[in-house]
Short mmCIF file of C-alpha atoms in Angstrom, two decimals:
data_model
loop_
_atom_site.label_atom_id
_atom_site.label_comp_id
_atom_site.label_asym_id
_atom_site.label_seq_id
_atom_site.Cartn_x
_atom_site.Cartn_y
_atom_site.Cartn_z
CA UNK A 661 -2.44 -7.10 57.02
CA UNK A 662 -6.29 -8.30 57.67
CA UNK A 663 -7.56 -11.01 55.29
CA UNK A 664 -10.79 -12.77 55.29
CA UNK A 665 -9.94 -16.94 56.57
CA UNK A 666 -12.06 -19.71 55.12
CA UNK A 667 -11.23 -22.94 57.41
CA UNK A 668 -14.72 -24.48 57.34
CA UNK A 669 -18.08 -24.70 54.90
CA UNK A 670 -20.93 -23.75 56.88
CA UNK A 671 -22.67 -20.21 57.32
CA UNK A 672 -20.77 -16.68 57.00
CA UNK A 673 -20.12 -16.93 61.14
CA UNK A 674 -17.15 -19.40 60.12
CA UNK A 675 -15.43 -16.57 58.54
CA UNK A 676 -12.87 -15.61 60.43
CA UNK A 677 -10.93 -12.04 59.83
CA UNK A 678 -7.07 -12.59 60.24
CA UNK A 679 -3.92 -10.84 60.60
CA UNK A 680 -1.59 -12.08 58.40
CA UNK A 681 2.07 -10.79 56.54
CA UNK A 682 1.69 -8.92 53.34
CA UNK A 683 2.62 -10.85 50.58
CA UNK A 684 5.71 -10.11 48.53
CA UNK A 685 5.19 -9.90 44.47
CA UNK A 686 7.18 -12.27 42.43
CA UNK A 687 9.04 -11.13 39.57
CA UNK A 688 6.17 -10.74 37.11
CA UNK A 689 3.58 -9.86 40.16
CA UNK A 690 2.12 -6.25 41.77
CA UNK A 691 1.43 -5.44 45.50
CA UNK A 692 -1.99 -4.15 45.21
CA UNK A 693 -3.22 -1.84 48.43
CA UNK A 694 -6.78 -3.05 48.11
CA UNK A 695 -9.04 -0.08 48.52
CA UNK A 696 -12.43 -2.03 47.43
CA UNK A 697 -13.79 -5.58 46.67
CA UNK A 698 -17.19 -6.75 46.65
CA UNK A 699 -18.73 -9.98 47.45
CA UNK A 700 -20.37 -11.79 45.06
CA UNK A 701 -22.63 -14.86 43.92
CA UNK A 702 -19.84 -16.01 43.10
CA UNK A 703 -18.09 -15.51 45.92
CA UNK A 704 -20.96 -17.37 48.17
CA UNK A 705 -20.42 -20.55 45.56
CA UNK A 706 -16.82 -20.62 46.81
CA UNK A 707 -17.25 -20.35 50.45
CA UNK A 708 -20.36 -22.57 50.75
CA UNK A 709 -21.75 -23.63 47.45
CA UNK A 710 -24.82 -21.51 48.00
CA UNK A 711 -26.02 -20.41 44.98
CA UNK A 712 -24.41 -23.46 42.84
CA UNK A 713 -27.38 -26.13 41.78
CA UNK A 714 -27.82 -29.77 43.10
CA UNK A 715 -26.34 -31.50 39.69
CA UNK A 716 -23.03 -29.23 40.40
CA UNK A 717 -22.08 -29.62 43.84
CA UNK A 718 -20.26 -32.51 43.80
CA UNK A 719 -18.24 -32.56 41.04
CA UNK A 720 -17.79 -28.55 42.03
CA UNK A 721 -16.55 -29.60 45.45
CA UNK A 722 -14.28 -32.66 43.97
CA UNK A 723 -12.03 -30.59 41.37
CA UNK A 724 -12.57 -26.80 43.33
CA UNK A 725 -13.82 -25.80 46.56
CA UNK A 726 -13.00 -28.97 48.31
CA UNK A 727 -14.94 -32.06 49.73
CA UNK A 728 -14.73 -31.89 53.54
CA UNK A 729 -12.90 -28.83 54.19
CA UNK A 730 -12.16 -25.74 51.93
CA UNK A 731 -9.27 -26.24 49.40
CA UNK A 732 -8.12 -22.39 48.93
CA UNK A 733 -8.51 -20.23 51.98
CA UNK A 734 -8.69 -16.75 51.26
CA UNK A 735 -12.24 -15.65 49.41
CA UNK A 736 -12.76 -12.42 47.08
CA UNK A 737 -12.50 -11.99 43.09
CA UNK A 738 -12.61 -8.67 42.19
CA UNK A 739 -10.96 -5.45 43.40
CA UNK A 740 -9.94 -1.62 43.00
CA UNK A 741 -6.87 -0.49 44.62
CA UNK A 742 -3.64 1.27 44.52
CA UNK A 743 -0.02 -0.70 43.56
CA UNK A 744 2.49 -0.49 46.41
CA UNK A 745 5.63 -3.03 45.13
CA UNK A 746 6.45 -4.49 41.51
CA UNK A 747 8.48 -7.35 40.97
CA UNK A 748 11.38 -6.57 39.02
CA UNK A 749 10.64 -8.03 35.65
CA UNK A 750 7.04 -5.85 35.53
CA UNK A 751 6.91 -3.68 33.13
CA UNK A 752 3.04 -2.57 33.08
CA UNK A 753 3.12 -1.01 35.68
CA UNK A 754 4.03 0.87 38.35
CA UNK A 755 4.37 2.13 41.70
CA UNK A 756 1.27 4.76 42.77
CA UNK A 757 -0.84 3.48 39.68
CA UNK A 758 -4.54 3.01 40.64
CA UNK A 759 -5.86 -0.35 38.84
CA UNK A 760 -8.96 -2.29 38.98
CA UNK A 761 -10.14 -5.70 37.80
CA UNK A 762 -10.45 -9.37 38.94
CA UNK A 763 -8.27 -12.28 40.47
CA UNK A 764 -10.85 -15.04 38.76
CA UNK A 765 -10.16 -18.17 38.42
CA UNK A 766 -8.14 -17.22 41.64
CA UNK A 767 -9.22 -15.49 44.70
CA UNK A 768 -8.22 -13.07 47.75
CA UNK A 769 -9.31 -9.91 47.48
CA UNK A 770 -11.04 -10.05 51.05
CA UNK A 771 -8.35 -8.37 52.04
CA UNK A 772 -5.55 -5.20 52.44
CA UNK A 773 -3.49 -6.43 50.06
CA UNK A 774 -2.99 -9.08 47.15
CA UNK A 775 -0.40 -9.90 44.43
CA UNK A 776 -1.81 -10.23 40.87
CA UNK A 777 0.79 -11.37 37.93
CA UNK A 778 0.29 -8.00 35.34
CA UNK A 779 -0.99 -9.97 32.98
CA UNK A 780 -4.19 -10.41 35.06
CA UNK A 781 -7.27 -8.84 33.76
CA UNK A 782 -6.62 -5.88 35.65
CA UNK A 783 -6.26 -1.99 34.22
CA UNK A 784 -5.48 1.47 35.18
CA UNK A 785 -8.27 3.16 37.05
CA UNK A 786 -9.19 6.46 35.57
CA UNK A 787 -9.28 9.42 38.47
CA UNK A 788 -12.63 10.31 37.49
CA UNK A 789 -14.08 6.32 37.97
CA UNK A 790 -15.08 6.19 42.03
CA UNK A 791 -13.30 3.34 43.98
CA UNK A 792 -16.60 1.37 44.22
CA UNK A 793 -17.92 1.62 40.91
CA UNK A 794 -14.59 0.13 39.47
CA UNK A 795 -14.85 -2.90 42.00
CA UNK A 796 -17.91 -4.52 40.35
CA UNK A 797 -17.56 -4.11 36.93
CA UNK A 798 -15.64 -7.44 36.28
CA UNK A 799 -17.66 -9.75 37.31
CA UNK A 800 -21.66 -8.54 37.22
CA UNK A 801 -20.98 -6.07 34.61
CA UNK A 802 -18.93 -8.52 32.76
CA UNK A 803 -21.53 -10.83 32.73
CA UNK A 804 -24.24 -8.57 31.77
CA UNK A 805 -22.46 -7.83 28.71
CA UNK A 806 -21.11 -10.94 28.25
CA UNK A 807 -25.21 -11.89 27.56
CA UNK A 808 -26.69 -8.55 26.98
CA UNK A 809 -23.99 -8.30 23.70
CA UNK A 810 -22.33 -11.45 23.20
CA UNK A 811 -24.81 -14.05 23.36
CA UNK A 812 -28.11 -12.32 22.54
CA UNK A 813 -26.46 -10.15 20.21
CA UNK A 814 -29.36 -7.58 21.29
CA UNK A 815 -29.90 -5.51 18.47
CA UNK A 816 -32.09 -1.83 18.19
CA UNK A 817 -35.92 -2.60 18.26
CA UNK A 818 -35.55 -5.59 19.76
CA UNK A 819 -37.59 -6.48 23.23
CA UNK A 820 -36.29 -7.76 26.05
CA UNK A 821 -37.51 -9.16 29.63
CA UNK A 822 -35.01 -8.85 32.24
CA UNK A 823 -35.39 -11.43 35.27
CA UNK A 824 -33.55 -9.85 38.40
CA UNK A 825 -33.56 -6.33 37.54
CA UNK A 826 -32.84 -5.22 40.46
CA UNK A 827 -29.88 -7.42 41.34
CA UNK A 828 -26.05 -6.84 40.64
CA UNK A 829 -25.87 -8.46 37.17
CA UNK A 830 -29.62 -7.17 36.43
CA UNK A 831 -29.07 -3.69 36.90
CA UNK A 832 -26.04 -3.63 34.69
CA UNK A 833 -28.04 -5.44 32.17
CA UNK A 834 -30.58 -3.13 31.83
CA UNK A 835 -28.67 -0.30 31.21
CA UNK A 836 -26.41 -2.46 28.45
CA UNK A 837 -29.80 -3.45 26.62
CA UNK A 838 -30.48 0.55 26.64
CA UNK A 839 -27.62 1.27 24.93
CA UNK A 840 -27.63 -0.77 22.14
CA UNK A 841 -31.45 0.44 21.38
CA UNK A 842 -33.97 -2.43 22.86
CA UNK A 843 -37.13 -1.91 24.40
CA UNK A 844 -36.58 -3.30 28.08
CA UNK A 845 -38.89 -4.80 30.42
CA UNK A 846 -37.72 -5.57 33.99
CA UNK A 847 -38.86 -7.55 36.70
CA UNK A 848 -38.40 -7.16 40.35
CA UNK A 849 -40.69 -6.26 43.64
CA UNK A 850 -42.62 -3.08 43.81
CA UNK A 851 -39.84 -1.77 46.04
CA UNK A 852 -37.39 -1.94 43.40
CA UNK A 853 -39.72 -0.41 40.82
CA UNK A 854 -38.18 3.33 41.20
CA UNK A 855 -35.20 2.03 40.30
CA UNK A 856 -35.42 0.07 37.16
CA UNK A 857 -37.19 2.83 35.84
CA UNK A 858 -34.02 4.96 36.69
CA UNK A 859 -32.18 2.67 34.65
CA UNK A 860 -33.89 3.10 31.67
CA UNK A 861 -36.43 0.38 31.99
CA UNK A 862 -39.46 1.14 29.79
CA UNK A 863 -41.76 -1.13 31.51
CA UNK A 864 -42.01 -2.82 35.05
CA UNK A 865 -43.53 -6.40 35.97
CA UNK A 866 -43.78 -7.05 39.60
CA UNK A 867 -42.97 -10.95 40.77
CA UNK A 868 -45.21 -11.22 43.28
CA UNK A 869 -48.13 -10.39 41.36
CA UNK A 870 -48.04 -11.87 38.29
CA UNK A 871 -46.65 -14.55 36.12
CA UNK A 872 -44.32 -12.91 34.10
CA UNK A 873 -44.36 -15.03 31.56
CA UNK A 874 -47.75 -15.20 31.02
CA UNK A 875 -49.65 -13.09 28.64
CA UNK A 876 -49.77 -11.89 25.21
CA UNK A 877 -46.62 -9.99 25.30
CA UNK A 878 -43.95 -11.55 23.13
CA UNK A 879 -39.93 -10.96 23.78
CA UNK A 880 -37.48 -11.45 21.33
CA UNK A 881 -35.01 -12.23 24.14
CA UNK A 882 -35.55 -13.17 28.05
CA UNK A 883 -32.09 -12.77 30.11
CA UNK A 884 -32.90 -14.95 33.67
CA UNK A 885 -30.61 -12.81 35.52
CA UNK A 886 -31.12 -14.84 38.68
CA UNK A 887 -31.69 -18.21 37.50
CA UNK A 888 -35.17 -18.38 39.07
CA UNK A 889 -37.03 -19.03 35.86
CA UNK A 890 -37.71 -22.83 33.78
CA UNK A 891 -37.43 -22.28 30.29
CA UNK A 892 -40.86 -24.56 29.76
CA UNK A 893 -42.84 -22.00 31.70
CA UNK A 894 -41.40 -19.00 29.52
CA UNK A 895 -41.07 -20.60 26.18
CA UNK A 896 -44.58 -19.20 24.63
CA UNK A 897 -43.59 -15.91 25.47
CA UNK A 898 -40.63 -15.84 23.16
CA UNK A 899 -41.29 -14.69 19.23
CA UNK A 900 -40.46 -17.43 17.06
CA UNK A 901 -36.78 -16.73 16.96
CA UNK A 902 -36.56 -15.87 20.65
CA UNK A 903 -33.37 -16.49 22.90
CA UNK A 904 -33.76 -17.59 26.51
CA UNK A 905 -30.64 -16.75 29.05
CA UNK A 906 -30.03 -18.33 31.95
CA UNK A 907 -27.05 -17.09 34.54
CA UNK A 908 -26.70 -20.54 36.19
CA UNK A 909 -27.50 -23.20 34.24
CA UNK A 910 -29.53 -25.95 35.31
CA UNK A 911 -29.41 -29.81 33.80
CA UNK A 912 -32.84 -29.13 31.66
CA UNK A 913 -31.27 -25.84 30.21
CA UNK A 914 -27.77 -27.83 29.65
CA UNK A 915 -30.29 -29.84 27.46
CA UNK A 916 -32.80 -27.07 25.99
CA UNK A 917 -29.39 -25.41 24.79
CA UNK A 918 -27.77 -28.72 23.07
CA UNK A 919 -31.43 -29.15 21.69
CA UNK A 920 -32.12 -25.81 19.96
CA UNK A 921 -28.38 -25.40 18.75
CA UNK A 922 -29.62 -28.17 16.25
CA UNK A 923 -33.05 -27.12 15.60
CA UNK A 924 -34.32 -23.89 14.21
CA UNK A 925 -36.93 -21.34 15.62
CA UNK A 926 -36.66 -20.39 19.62
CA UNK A 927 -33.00 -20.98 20.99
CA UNK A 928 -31.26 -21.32 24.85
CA UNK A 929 -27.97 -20.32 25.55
CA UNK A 930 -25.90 -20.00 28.60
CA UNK A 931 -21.91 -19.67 29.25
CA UNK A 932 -19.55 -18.77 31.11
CA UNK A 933 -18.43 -14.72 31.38
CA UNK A 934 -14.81 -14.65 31.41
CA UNK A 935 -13.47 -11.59 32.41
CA UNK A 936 -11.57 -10.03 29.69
CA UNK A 937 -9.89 -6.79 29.63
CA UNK A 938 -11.18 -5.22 26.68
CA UNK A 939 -14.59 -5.25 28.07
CA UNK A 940 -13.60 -3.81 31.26
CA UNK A 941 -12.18 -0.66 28.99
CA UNK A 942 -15.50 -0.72 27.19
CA UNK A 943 -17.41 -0.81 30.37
CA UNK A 944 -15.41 1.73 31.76
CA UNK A 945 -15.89 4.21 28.58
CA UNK A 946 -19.21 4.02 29.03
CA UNK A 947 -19.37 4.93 32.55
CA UNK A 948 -17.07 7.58 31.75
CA UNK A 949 -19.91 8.60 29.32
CA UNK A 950 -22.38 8.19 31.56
CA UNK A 951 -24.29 5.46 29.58
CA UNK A 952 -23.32 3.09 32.85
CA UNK A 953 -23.76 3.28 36.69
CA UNK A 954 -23.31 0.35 39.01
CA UNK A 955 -26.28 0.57 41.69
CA UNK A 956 -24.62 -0.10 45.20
CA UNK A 957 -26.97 -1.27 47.51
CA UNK A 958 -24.77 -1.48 50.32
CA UNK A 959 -21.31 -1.05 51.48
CA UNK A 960 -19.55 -2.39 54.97
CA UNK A 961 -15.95 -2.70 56.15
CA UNK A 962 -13.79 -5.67 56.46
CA UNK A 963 -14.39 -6.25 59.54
CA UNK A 964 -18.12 -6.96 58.91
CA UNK A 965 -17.65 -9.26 56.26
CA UNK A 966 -19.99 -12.04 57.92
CA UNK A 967 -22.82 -9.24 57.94
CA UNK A 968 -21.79 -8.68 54.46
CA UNK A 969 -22.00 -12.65 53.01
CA UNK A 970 -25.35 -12.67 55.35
CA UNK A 971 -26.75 -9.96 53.90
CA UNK A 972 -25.76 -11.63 49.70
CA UNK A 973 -27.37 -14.62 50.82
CA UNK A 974 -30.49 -13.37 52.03
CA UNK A 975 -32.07 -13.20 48.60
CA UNK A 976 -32.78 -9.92 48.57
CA UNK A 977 -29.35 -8.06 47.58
CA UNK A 978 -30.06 -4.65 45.38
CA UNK A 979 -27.11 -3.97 43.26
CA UNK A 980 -23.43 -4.58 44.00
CA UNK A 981 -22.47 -5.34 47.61
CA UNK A 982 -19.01 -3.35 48.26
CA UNK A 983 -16.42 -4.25 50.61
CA UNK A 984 -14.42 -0.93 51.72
CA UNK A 985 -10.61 -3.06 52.73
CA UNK A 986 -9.45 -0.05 54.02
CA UNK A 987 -11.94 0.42 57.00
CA UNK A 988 -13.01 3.80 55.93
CA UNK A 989 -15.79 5.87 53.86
CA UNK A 990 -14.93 4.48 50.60
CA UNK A 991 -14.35 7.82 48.29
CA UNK A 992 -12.83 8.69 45.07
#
């Protein structure tokens, strides 16, 4: 099979596509025939700590990736795909059933094929639920809800300001904040605009030319979606019992958070979205529904996977990025 290698830190050019044997499941593990995976923020923390902040590295590189060279080879957290072979003690499963879901905390689904214990947070894939829709909703439409419900607890009426709109975790955010009755305003550049408004957005800011923070406009919640924002700069903007989110935490919002836990009036919280699988059946309901839509901004093959990690570093990813592992049109 063809798996994504991970020998060296450095840029996406190190990444090396392999042909290696298929694994063989365990007793409790599935062969999974990996039809989609994506690559992530996530994913670009793991192969070259791009995305991770200075106070992090190190102790990130000492007890996960590695210090000098990479400590677990094989990249990819999240996938869609089709079980081939069950061990003999599964009994979730079996043999033809389409499932979707993540490998987090492991990894390895750049690839044809990985084993996942049935316990993972995996589920069955509904027919009607395309192949690349079901790859992302894990991890950035975990984590959109994971804020959106869990720590903002965004209620109807409520007003929100959505850094990142247009991104992977953004766009899934706005749509969650819909749903559960806010008003939303998003941020992203004018070429993006279109699009948030598709999602339900009520109002647009555009980045590049204005502070949006600044003004008389008060939000009851602001959800950083791509960590770009410093809680000092947006704390007047909040109503008195405003919540600031962050999706990466820095040092001063490690302290902001400890702070306001304590304190009353304006609070920070960040966290860590676990994928669970109860969410990804809620998720999935509500694409079913059509209350949910992942926005894929691009999709490439295997083989271009260097292209692909290029491409989520750039800084100007829309969406989900989708990895088709079987080298053709990715389809229902």
């Amino acid at each position: 099979m063809k798996s994504v290698y991970h020998s060296q830190f450095g840029p996406p050019e190190t990444l090396q596509l392999q042909e290696i044997e298929i694994p063989t499941p365990k007793a409790k593990e599935l062969l999974i025939k990996i039809h989609t995976s994506t690559v992530t923020s996530s994913d670009c923390n793991m192969r070259n700590l791009t995305f991770a902040p200075q106070w992090a590295r190190l102790p990130f590189r000492l007890f996960v990736v590695g210090i000098h060279k990479p400590r677990i080879k094989r990249l990819g957290m999240e996938m869609a795909g089709e079980v081939t072979t069950i061990g003999k003690a599964v009994t979730k499963y079996k043999v033809g059933d389409a499932v979707f879901g993540s490998v987090k905390p492991g990894l390895g689904t750049h690839a044809e094929y990985v084993c996942m214990h049935e316990s993972s947070k995996i589920m069955l894939k509904p027919e009607q639920l395309p192949w690349d829709e079901a790859a992302c909703l894990s991890l950035a439409a975990n984590t959109a809800l994971y804020f959106i419900r869990d720590l903002a607890a965004l209620d109807s009426g409520q007003h929100i300001l959505i850094n990142g709109g247009s991104g992977a975790i953004g766009s899934f955010a706005i749509q969650l904040a819909k749903y559960y009755g806010a008003e939303v305003s998003g941020v992203s550049s004018s070429k993006n605009a279109n699009l948030l408004t598709s999602l339900g957005a009520d109002h647009v800011l555009d980045y590049e030319k204005e502070n949006v923070c600044k003004g008389h406009q008060k939000y009851d919640v602001i959800f950083d979606a791509v960590a770009k924002l410093k809680y000092k700069n947006c704390k007047d903007a909040l109503t008195d019992k405003g919540i600031f989110l962050s999706s990466l935490p820095s040092l001063d919002l490690i302290g902001h958070s400890i702070a306001s836990a304590f304190s009353k009036g304006k609070k920070v919280r960040i966290g860590d979205a676990v994928p669970k699988v109860e969410n990804l059946e809620f998720l999935n309901e509500l694409i079913l529904k059509g209350k949910l839509k992942a926005v894929i901004g691009m999709t490439c093959d295997l083989k271009d996977i260097v292209a692909a990690f290029n491409h989520a570093e750039s800084g100007h990813k829309t969406g989900n990025l989708i990895i088709n592992c079987l080298n053709r049109a990715v389809d229902q």
